[in-house]
Amino acid sequence: MTQVTMLSASQISHLLDMPAVIDAVADAYKEKANHPATLWPMVYEQLGGEADMDIRSGVLASKHVFGSKLLAWFGENAKRGLPELNGLVNLYSSDTGEPVAVLNATALTGFRTGPSLAASWLTRMPRPC
């Protein structure tokens, strides 16, 4: 069995920096546009009350990985002193199917969402003359 890397939120925050994340997000969007990356249909389920979960998954061909991100949102958790969003990312080798990594999805989502939103808005802005 291969070694599986496990990264906590703390480890992710120490390993990632925003310029690298912005570059990685831009590369992923380019791959999706050019079709070497594929997103599979999202699974979403309302869990009752202020709670839901979703699973997003796909293949990133250039990195030879596929995987899934499961996020659970519990809106009442803030009142309990708990995070509202929790989840894991599971990555697998697209060459062998073996697990590669388990990552804290909450930390990754926090890093990814800002650059994704910025890129989305910047692409809609008029170009200077």
Short mmCIF file of N, CA, C and O in Angstrom, two decimals:
data_model
loop_
_atom_site.label_atom_id
_atom_site.label_comp_id
_atom_site.label_asym_id
_atom_site.label_seq_id
_atom_site.Cartn_x
_atom_site.Cartn_y
_atom_site.Cartn_z
N MET A 1 0.84 -1.18 0.00
CA MET A 1 0.00 0.00 0.00
C MET A 1 0.89 1.25 0.00
O MET A 1 1.92 1.29 0.64
N THR A 2 0.45 2.27 -0.71
CA THR A 2 1.21 3.51 -0.78
C THR A 2 1.02 4.33 0.49
O THR A 2 0.07 4.13 1.24
N GLN A 3 1.93 5.25 0.69
CA GLN A 3 1.81 6.18 1.81
C GLN A 3 0.80 7.25 1.47
O GLN A 3 0.79 7.80 0.37
N VAL A 4 -0.09 7.56 2.41
CA VAL A 4 -1.11 8.57 2.23
C VAL A 4 -0.74 9.79 3.07
O VAL A 4 -0.53 9.68 4.27
N THR A 5 -0.65 10.94 2.43
CA THR A 5 -0.35 12.18 3.13
C THR A 5 -1.63 12.71 3.76
O THR A 5 -2.67 12.76 3.10
N MET A 6 -1.56 13.09 5.03
CA MET A 6 -2.71 13.69 5.71
C MET A 6 -2.29 15.07 6.18
O MET A 6 -1.27 15.22 6.85
N LEU A 7 -3.08 16.09 5.81
CA LEU A 7 -2.75 17.46 6.19
C LEU A 7 -3.91 18.10 6.93
O LEU A 7 -5.05 18.13 6.44
N SER A 8 -3.61 18.64 8.09
CA SER A 8 -4.58 19.34 8.92
C SER A 8 -4.72 20.79 8.43
O SER A 8 -3.93 21.26 7.61
N ALA A 9 -5.69 21.50 8.99
CA ALA A 9 -5.87 22.92 8.65
C ALA A 9 -4.61 23.71 8.99
O ALA A 9 -4.18 24.56 8.21
N SER A 10 -4.02 23.44 10.12
CA SER A 10 -2.81 24.14 10.54
C SER A 10 -1.66 23.89 9.57
O SER A 10 -0.94 24.82 9.18
N GLN A 11 -1.48 22.64 9.17
CA GLN A 11 -0.41 22.31 8.23
C GLN A 11 -0.64 22.99 6.88
O GLN A 11 0.29 23.51 6.27
N ILE A 12 -1.89 22.99 6.43
CA ILE A 12 -2.21 23.63 5.15
C ILE A 12 -1.92 25.12 5.20
O ILE A 12 -1.33 25.69 4.28
N SER A 13 -2.30 25.77 6.29
CA SER A 13 -2.07 27.22 6.39
C SER A 13 -0.59 27.56 6.41
O SER A 13 -0.19 28.63 5.97
N HIS A 14 0.25 26.64 6.90
CA HIS A 14 1.69 26.87 6.90
C HIS A 14 2.34 26.55 5.55
O HIS A 14 3.37 27.10 5.21
N LEU A 15 1.73 25.64 4.80
CA LEU A 15 2.31 25.21 3.53
C LEU A 15 1.90 26.09 2.35
O LEU A 15 2.66 26.21 1.38
N LEU A 16 0.71 26.67 2.40
CA LEU A 16 0.21 27.43 1.27
C LEU A 16 0.41 28.93 1.45
O LEU A 16 0.38 29.43 2.56
N ASP A 17 0.60 29.61 0.34
CA ASP A 17 0.60 31.07 0.35
C ASP A 17 -0.31 31.53 -0.78
O ASP A 17 -0.50 30.82 -1.77
N MET A 18 -0.90 32.70 -0.62
CA MET A 18 -1.92 33.16 -1.54
C MET A 18 -1.44 33.26 -2.99
O MET A 18 -2.17 32.84 -3.90
N PRO A 19 -0.23 33.77 -3.29
CA PRO A 19 0.18 33.80 -4.70
C PRO A 19 0.22 32.41 -5.34
O PRO A 19 -0.22 32.23 -6.48
N ALA A 20 0.69 31.40 -4.60
CA ALA A 20 0.71 30.04 -5.14
C ALA A 20 -0.71 29.50 -5.34
O ALA A 20 -0.99 28.81 -6.32
N VAL A 21 -1.60 29.83 -4.41
CA VAL A 21 -3.00 29.38 -4.53
C VAL A 21 -3.65 30.03 -5.75
O VAL A 21 -4.35 29.37 -6.52
N ILE A 22 -3.43 31.32 -5.94
CA ILE A 22 -4.00 32.02 -7.09
C ILE A 22 -3.52 31.37 -8.39
O ILE A 22 -4.32 31.12 -9.30
N ASP A 23 -2.24 31.05 -8.48
CA ASP A 23 -1.70 30.38 -9.67
C ASP A 23 -2.33 29.01 -9.87
O ASP A 23 -2.70 28.63 -10.98
N ALA A 24 -2.47 28.24 -8.79
CA ALA A 24 -3.03 26.89 -8.88
C ALA A 24 -4.50 26.94 -9.30
O ALA A 24 -4.94 26.13 -10.13
N VAL A 25 -5.25 27.89 -8.74
CA VAL A 25 -6.67 28.02 -9.11
C VAL A 25 -6.78 28.42 -10.58
O VAL A 25 -7.59 27.85 -11.32
N ALA A 26 -5.96 29.36 -11.02
CA ALA A 26 -5.98 29.77 -12.43
C ALA A 26 -5.65 28.60 -13.34
O ALA A 26 -6.32 28.40 -14.36
N ASP A 27 -4.64 27.81 -12.98
CA ASP A 27 -4.28 26.64 -13.78
C ASP A 27 -5.42 25.63 -13.85
O ASP A 27 -5.69 25.06 -14.91
N ALA A 28 -6.08 25.41 -12.73
CA ALA A 28 -7.20 24.45 -12.71
C ALA A 28 -8.35 24.92 -13.60
O ALA A 28 -8.94 24.13 -14.34
N TYR A 29 -8.66 26.22 -13.55
CA TYR A 29 -9.72 26.75 -14.42
C TYR A 29 -9.33 26.64 -15.89
O TYR A 29 -10.18 26.34 -16.74
N LYS A 30 -8.05 26.87 -16.21
CA LYS A 30 -7.60 26.72 -17.60
C LYS A 30 -7.75 25.28 -18.05
O LYS A 30 -8.19 25.01 -19.17
N GLU A 31 -7.37 24.35 -17.18
CA GLU A 31 -7.49 22.93 -17.53
C GLU A 31 -8.95 22.54 -17.74
O GLU A 31 -9.27 21.77 -18.64
N LYS A 32 -9.82 23.06 -16.89
CA LYS A 32 -11.25 22.75 -17.06
C LYS A 32 -11.76 23.31 -18.39
O LYS A 32 -12.49 22.64 -19.12
N ALA A 33 -11.34 24.51 -18.74
CA ALA A 33 -11.77 25.13 -20.00
C ALA A 33 -11.25 24.35 -21.20
O ALA A 33 -11.91 24.26 -22.23
N ASN A 34 -10.06 23.77 -21.08
CA ASN A 34 -9.44 23.04 -22.19
C ASN A 34 -9.68 21.53 -22.12
O ASN A 34 -9.14 20.79 -22.92
N HIS A 35 -10.42 21.08 -21.15
CA HIS A 35 -10.91 19.71 -20.99
C HIS A 35 -9.94 18.65 -20.49
O HIS A 35 -10.33 17.49 -20.43
N PRO A 36 -8.70 18.95 -20.10
CA PRO A 36 -7.95 17.88 -19.43
C PRO A 36 -8.40 17.70 -17.98
O PRO A 36 -8.06 16.72 -17.35
N ALA A 37 -9.19 18.65 -17.47
CA ALA A 37 -9.78 18.50 -16.13
C ALA A 37 -11.28 18.31 -16.32
O ALA A 37 -11.89 18.93 -17.18
N THR A 38 -11.84 17.45 -15.51
CA THR A 38 -13.27 17.15 -15.60
C THR A 38 -13.90 17.23 -14.23
O THR A 38 -13.37 16.67 -13.26
N LEU A 39 -15.02 17.95 -14.15
CA LEU A 39 -15.81 17.96 -12.93
C LEU A 39 -16.98 17.01 -13.11
O LEU A 39 -17.63 17.01 -14.15
N TRP A 40 -17.25 16.21 -12.08
CA TRP A 40 -18.39 15.30 -12.13
C TRP A 40 -19.58 15.99 -11.46
O TRP A 40 -19.40 16.96 -10.72
N PRO A 41 -20.77 15.51 -11.71
CA PRO A 41 -21.95 16.16 -11.11
C PRO A 41 -21.85 16.24 -9.58
O PRO A 41 -21.39 15.29 -8.93
N MET A 42 -22.26 17.39 -9.06
CA MET A 42 -22.23 17.60 -7.61
C MET A 42 -23.38 16.84 -6.96
O MET A 42 -24.47 16.75 -7.51
N VAL A 43 -23.11 16.31 -5.78
CA VAL A 43 -24.13 15.68 -4.95
C VAL A 43 -24.42 16.66 -3.83
O VAL A 43 -23.51 17.15 -3.17
N TYR A 44 -25.71 16.96 -3.62
CA TYR A 44 -26.10 17.90 -2.58
C TYR A 44 -27.28 17.30 -1.83
O TYR A 44 -28.19 16.74 -2.45
N GLU A 45 -27.27 17.45 -0.52
CA GLU A 45 -28.39 16.96 0.28
C GLU A 45 -28.65 17.89 1.45
O GLU A 45 -27.73 18.21 2.21
N GLN A 46 -29.90 18.32 1.57
CA GLN A 46 -30.33 19.09 2.74
C GLN A 46 -30.50 18.09 3.87
O GLN A 46 -31.16 17.07 3.71
N LEU A 47 -29.90 18.37 5.01
CA LEU A 47 -29.94 17.43 6.13
C LEU A 47 -31.00 17.78 7.15
O LEU A 47 -31.08 17.16 8.20
N GLY A 48 -31.79 18.77 6.88
CA GLY A 48 -32.81 19.20 7.82
C GLY A 48 -32.33 20.40 8.61
O GLY A 48 -31.14 20.51 8.94
N GLY A 49 -33.24 21.31 8.91
CA GLY A 49 -32.85 22.51 9.64
C GLY A 49 -31.82 23.30 8.85
O GLY A 49 -31.89 23.39 7.64
N GLU A 50 -30.87 23.84 9.58
CA GLU A 50 -29.80 24.59 8.94
C GLU A 50 -28.57 23.71 8.78
O GLU A 50 -27.54 23.92 9.42
N ALA A 51 -28.69 22.70 7.93
CA ALA A 51 -27.58 21.78 7.71
C ALA A 51 -27.68 21.17 6.31
O ALA A 51 -28.77 20.84 5.85
N ASP A 52 -26.56 21.07 5.65
CA ASP A 52 -26.51 20.38 4.37
C ASP A 52 -25.11 19.85 4.12
O ASP A 52 -24.18 20.14 4.87
N MET A 53 -25.01 19.02 3.10
CA MET A 53 -23.70 18.52 2.70
C MET A 53 -23.65 18.49 1.18
O MET A 53 -24.68 18.39 0.52
N ASP A 54 -22.44 18.62 0.65
CA ASP A 54 -22.27 18.43 -0.78
C ASP A 54 -20.95 17.74 -1.05
O ASP A 54 -20.02 17.80 -0.25
N ILE A 55 -20.94 17.04 -2.16
CA ILE A 55 -19.75 16.33 -2.61
C ILE A 55 -19.42 16.84 -4.00
O ILE A 55 -20.27 16.81 -4.89
N ARG A 56 -18.21 17.33 -4.16
CA ARG A 56 -17.73 17.78 -5.46
C ARG A 56 -16.55 16.89 -5.81
O ARG A 56 -15.72 16.57 -4.94
N SER A 57 -16.47 16.50 -7.07
CA SER A 57 -15.42 15.56 -7.45
C SER A 57 -15.01 15.78 -8.90
O SER A 57 -15.71 16.44 -9.67
N GLY A 58 -13.88 15.20 -9.25
CA GLY A 58 -13.41 15.32 -10.62
C GLY A 58 -12.00 14.78 -10.79
O GLY A 58 -11.42 14.19 -9.87
N VAL A 59 -11.46 15.02 -11.99
CA VAL A 59 -10.13 14.55 -12.38
C VAL A 59 -9.30 15.76 -12.79
O VAL A 59 -9.78 16.62 -13.54
N LEU A 60 -8.06 15.81 -12.34
CA LEU A 60 -7.10 16.81 -12.79
C LEU A 60 -6.00 16.03 -13.51
O LEU A 60 -5.05 15.55 -12.90
N ALA A 61 -6.17 15.89 -14.83
CA ALA A 61 -5.32 15.01 -15.62
C ALA A 61 -3.84 15.37 -15.53
O ALA A 61 -2.98 14.49 -15.45
N SER A 62 -3.51 16.66 -15.55
CA SER A 62 -2.10 17.08 -15.55
C SER A 62 -1.38 16.66 -14.27
O SER A 62 -0.16 16.49 -14.27
N LYS A 63 -2.12 16.51 -13.20
CA LYS A 63 -1.52 16.11 -11.92
C LYS A 63 -1.68 14.62 -11.64
O LYS A 63 -1.26 14.13 -10.60
N HIS A 64 -2.35 13.92 -12.56
CA HIS A 64 -2.58 12.47 -12.42
C HIS A 64 -3.33 12.13 -11.14
O HIS A 64 -3.02 11.15 -10.46
N VAL A 65 -4.35 12.96 -10.82
CA VAL A 65 -5.15 12.69 -9.63
C VAL A 65 -6.64 12.86 -9.94
O VAL A 65 -7.02 13.57 -10.86
N PHE A 66 -7.45 12.15 -9.17
CA PHE A 66 -8.88 12.40 -9.12
C PHE A 66 -9.25 12.40 -7.66
O PHE A 66 -8.49 11.94 -6.81
N GLY A 67 -10.39 12.96 -7.36
CA GLY A 67 -10.75 13.00 -5.95
C GLY A 67 -12.10 13.60 -5.70
O GLY A 67 -12.85 13.92 -6.63
N SER A 68 -12.38 13.76 -4.42
CA SER A 68 -13.65 14.33 -4.00
C SER A 68 -13.45 15.22 -2.78
O SER A 68 -12.50 15.04 -2.00
N LYS A 69 -14.36 16.18 -2.66
CA LYS A 69 -14.40 17.05 -1.49
C LYS A 69 -15.80 16.92 -0.90
O LYS A 69 -16.78 17.20 -1.59
N LEU A 70 -15.89 16.49 0.34
CA LEU A 70 -17.17 16.43 1.03
C LEU A 70 -17.18 17.54 2.05
O LEU A 70 -16.28 17.61 2.90
N LEU A 71 -18.16 18.44 1.94
CA LEU A 71 -18.31 19.53 2.90
C LEU A 71 -19.65 19.39 3.60
O LEU A 71 -20.67 19.11 2.97
N ALA A 72 -19.63 19.59 4.90
CA ALA A 72 -20.86 19.60 5.70
C ALA A 72 -20.99 21.00 6.29
O ALA A 72 -20.04 21.51 6.90
N TRP A 73 -22.16 21.61 6.08
CA TRP A 73 -22.43 22.93 6.65
C TRP A 73 -23.54 22.79 7.69
O TRP A 73 -24.62 22.27 7.39
N PHE A 74 -23.25 23.23 8.90
CA PHE A 74 -24.22 23.21 10.00
C PHE A 74 -24.30 24.62 10.56
O PHE A 74 -23.44 25.07 11.32
N GLY A 75 -25.34 25.35 10.15
CA GLY A 75 -25.50 26.76 10.49
C GLY A 75 -25.62 27.04 11.98
O GLY A 75 -25.26 28.12 12.43
N GLU A 76 -26.09 26.09 12.75
CA GLU A 76 -26.25 26.28 14.19
C GLU A 76 -24.94 26.08 14.96
O GLU A 76 -24.87 26.36 16.15
N ASN A 77 -23.90 25.61 14.30
CA ASN A 77 -22.64 25.33 14.99
C ASN A 77 -22.01 26.57 15.61
O ASN A 77 -21.33 26.48 16.65
N ALA A 78 -22.19 27.73 15.00
CA ALA A 78 -21.60 28.95 15.55
C ALA A 78 -22.09 29.20 16.97
O ALA A 78 -21.31 29.62 17.84
N LYS A 79 -23.35 28.92 17.22
CA LYS A 79 -23.91 29.08 18.57
C LYS A 79 -23.28 28.11 19.57
O LYS A 79 -23.31 28.34 20.77
N ARG A 80 -22.74 27.03 19.05
CA ARG A 80 -22.10 26.01 19.89
C ARG A 80 -20.59 26.23 20.02
O ARG A 80 -19.89 25.43 20.63
N GLY A 81 -20.09 27.27 19.38
CA GLY A 81 -18.66 27.52 19.38
C GLY A 81 -17.90 26.59 18.46
O GLY A 81 -16.70 26.38 18.62
N LEU A 82 -18.59 26.03 17.47
CA LEU A 82 -17.99 25.10 16.52
C LEU A 82 -17.99 25.73 15.12
O LEU A 82 -18.84 26.57 14.82
N PRO A 83 -17.10 25.29 14.25
CA PRO A 83 -17.12 25.81 12.89
C PRO A 83 -18.38 25.37 12.15
O PRO A 83 -18.85 24.24 12.35
N GLU A 84 -18.91 26.25 11.32
CA GLU A 84 -20.10 25.91 10.54
C GLU A 84 -19.78 24.97 9.39
O GLU A 84 -20.62 24.19 8.97
N LEU A 85 -18.58 25.06 8.85
CA LEU A 85 -18.18 24.29 7.68
C LEU A 85 -17.09 23.29 8.06
O LEU A 85 -16.09 23.67 8.67
N ASN A 86 -17.29 22.03 7.71
CA ASN A 86 -16.31 20.97 7.97
C ASN A 86 -16.24 20.06 6.76
O ASN A 86 -17.25 19.87 6.06
N GLY A 87 -15.08 19.49 6.51
CA GLY A 87 -15.00 18.56 5.40
C GLY A 87 -13.61 18.01 5.16
O GLY A 87 -12.64 18.41 5.80
N LEU A 88 -13.56 17.08 4.22
CA LEU A 88 -12.31 16.43 3.83
C LEU A 88 -12.21 16.36 2.31
O LEU A 88 -13.21 16.24 1.62
N VAL A 89 -10.97 16.43 1.84
CA VAL A 89 -10.66 16.17 0.44
C VAL A 89 -9.91 14.85 0.40
O VAL A 89 -8.97 14.64 1.19
N ASN A 90 -10.34 13.98 -0.49
CA ASN A 90 -9.65 12.70 -0.71
C ASN A 90 -9.09 12.71 -2.12
O ASN A 90 -9.85 12.92 -3.08
N LEU A 91 -7.79 12.49 -2.27
CA LEU A 91 -7.15 12.45 -3.58
C LEU A 91 -6.62 11.05 -3.85
O LEU A 91 -6.09 10.38 -2.94
N TYR A 92 -6.73 10.62 -5.12
CA TYR A 92 -6.29 9.30 -5.54
C TYR A 92 -5.46 9.42 -6.81
O TYR A 92 -5.67 10.33 -7.61
N SER A 93 -4.55 8.50 -7.01
CA SER A 93 -3.76 8.45 -8.24
C SER A 93 -4.66 8.02 -9.38
O SER A 93 -5.33 6.99 -9.30
N SER A 94 -4.66 8.79 -10.48
CA SER A 94 -5.44 8.37 -11.64
C SER A 94 -4.69 7.32 -12.46
O SER A 94 -5.24 6.78 -13.41
N ASP A 95 -3.45 7.01 -12.07
CA ASP A 95 -2.70 5.95 -12.73
C ASP A 95 -2.94 4.59 -12.08
O ASP A 95 -2.97 3.57 -12.77
N THR A 96 -3.12 4.58 -10.74
CA THR A 96 -3.24 3.30 -10.03
C THR A 96 -4.51 3.18 -9.19
O THR A 96 -4.84 2.10 -8.75
N GLY A 97 -5.19 4.29 -8.94
CA GLY A 97 -6.37 4.27 -8.08
C GLY A 97 -6.05 4.27 -6.60
O GLY A 97 -6.94 4.25 -5.76
N GLU A 98 -4.77 4.32 -6.26
CA GLU A 98 -4.39 4.29 -4.85
C GLU A 98 -4.61 5.66 -4.21
O GLU A 98 -4.45 6.70 -4.86
N PRO A 99 -4.98 5.68 -2.92
CA PRO A 99 -5.13 6.97 -2.24
C PRO A 99 -3.79 7.68 -2.14
O PRO A 99 -2.75 7.05 -1.92
N VAL A 100 -3.82 9.00 -2.30
CA VAL A 100 -2.61 9.82 -2.26
C VAL A 100 -2.63 10.74 -1.05
O VAL A 100 -1.62 10.90 -0.37
N ALA A 101 -3.80 11.35 -0.77
CA ALA A 101 -3.84 12.33 0.31
C ALA A 101 -5.25 12.48 0.87
O ALA A 101 -6.24 12.28 0.16
N VAL A 102 -5.30 12.88 2.14
CA VAL A 102 -6.52 13.29 2.82
C VAL A 102 -6.22 14.67 3.40
O VAL A 102 -5.26 14.82 4.17
N LEU A 103 -7.00 15.66 2.99
CA LEU A 103 -6.71 17.05 3.36
C LEU A 103 -7.91 17.69 4.04
O LEU A 103 -9.06 17.36 3.73
N ASN A 104 -7.65 18.63 4.92
CA ASN A 104 -8.72 19.39 5.56
C ASN A 104 -9.37 20.28 4.51
O ASN A 104 -8.76 21.23 4.02
N ALA A 105 -10.60 19.99 4.15
CA ALA A 105 -11.30 20.73 3.09
C ALA A 105 -11.68 22.13 3.52
O ALA A 105 -11.76 23.03 2.69
N THR A 106 -11.91 22.33 4.80
CA THR A 106 -12.30 23.65 5.28
C THR A 106 -11.18 24.66 5.02
O THR A 106 -11.42 25.76 4.51
N ALA A 107 -9.95 24.27 5.34
CA ALA A 107 -8.81 25.15 5.11
C ALA A 107 -8.58 25.39 3.63
O ALA A 107 -8.35 26.53 3.20
N LEU A 108 -8.67 24.34 2.82
CA LEU A 108 -8.47 24.50 1.38
C LEU A 108 -9.55 25.38 0.76
O LEU A 108 -9.26 26.22 -0.09
N THR A 109 -10.78 25.21 1.19
CA THR A 109 -11.88 26.01 0.66
C THR A 109 -11.67 27.48 0.98
O THR A 109 -11.92 28.34 0.14
N GLY A 110 -11.20 27.77 2.18
CA GLY A 110 -10.92 29.15 2.55
C GLY A 110 -9.86 29.77 1.67
O GLY A 110 -9.96 30.94 1.28
N PHE A 111 -8.83 29.01 1.34
CA PHE A 111 -7.77 29.53 0.46
C PHE A 111 -8.27 29.68 -0.97
O PHE A 111 -7.93 30.61 -1.66
N ARG A 112 -9.10 28.75 -1.44
CA ARG A 112 -9.50 28.72 -2.83
C ARG A 112 -10.62 29.70 -3.16
O ARG A 112 -10.66 30.27 -4.24
N THR A 113 -11.54 29.91 -2.25
CA THR A 113 -12.72 30.70 -2.57
C THR A 113 -12.38 32.14 -2.94
O THR A 113 -12.88 32.66 -3.94
N GLY A 114 -11.53 32.80 -2.20
CA GLY A 114 -11.15 34.18 -2.51
C GLY A 114 -10.56 34.33 -3.90
O GLY A 114 -11.04 35.16 -4.70
N PRO A 115 -9.53 33.55 -4.26
CA PRO A 115 -8.98 33.68 -5.61
C PRO A 115 -9.99 33.33 -6.70
O PRO A 115 -10.00 33.95 -7.76
N SER A 116 -10.87 32.37 -6.44
CA SER A 116 -11.87 32.01 -7.44
C SER A 116 -12.83 33.16 -7.68
O SER A 116 -13.16 33.48 -8.82
N LEU A 117 -13.29 33.77 -6.60
CA LEU A 117 -14.21 34.90 -6.74
C LEU A 117 -13.53 36.07 -7.43
O LEU A 117 -14.11 36.71 -8.30
N ALA A 118 -12.30 36.34 -7.05
CA ALA A 118 -11.56 37.45 -7.67
C ALA A 118 -11.38 37.20 -9.16
O ALA A 118 -11.60 38.10 -9.99
N ALA A 119 -11.00 35.98 -9.52
CA ALA A 119 -10.81 35.65 -10.94
C ALA A 119 -12.12 35.79 -11.70
O ALA A 119 -12.15 36.30 -12.82
N SER A 120 -13.21 35.36 -11.10
CA SER A 120 -14.51 35.47 -11.74
C SER A 120 -14.87 36.92 -12.02
O SER A 120 -15.31 37.27 -13.11
N TRP A 121 -14.67 37.79 -11.03
CA TRP A 121 -15.01 39.20 -11.21
C TRP A 121 -14.04 39.90 -12.16
O TRP A 121 -14.45 40.73 -12.96
N LEU A 122 -12.76 39.55 -12.10
CA LEU A 122 -11.78 40.20 -12.96
C LEU A 122 -12.03 39.89 -14.43
O LEU A 122 -11.79 40.72 -15.30
N THR A 123 -12.50 38.68 -14.72
CA THR A 123 -12.75 38.32 -16.11
C THR A 123 -13.94 39.07 -16.68
O THR A 123 -14.07 39.18 -17.89
N ARG A 124 -14.79 39.63 -15.83
CA ARG A 124 -15.96 40.38 -16.29
C ARG A 124 -15.67 41.87 -16.42
O ARG A 124 -16.47 42.60 -16.98
N MET A 125 -14.54 42.32 -15.88
CA MET A 125 -14.23 43.76 -15.92
C MET A 125 -13.80 44.17 -17.30
O MET A 125 -13.12 43.42 -18.00
N PRO A 126 -14.18 45.38 -17.74
CA PRO A 126 -13.73 45.86 -19.04
C PRO A 126 -12.21 46.04 -19.06
O PRO A 126 -11.61 46.39 -18.05
N ARG A 127 -11.63 45.75 -20.18
CA ARG A 127 -10.17 45.90 -20.34
C ARG A 127 -9.83 47.37 -20.54
O ARG A 127 -10.52 48.08 -21.27
N PRO A 128 -8.73 47.86 -19.93
CA PRO A 128 -8.32 49.24 -20.18
C PRO A 128 -7.85 49.41 -21.62
O PRO A 128 -7.33 48.49 -22.23
N CYS A 129 -8.05 50.59 -22.16
CA CYS A 129 -7.66 50.88 -23.56
C CYS A 129 -6.18 51.08 -23.67
O CYS A 129 -5.49 51.44 -22.82
#
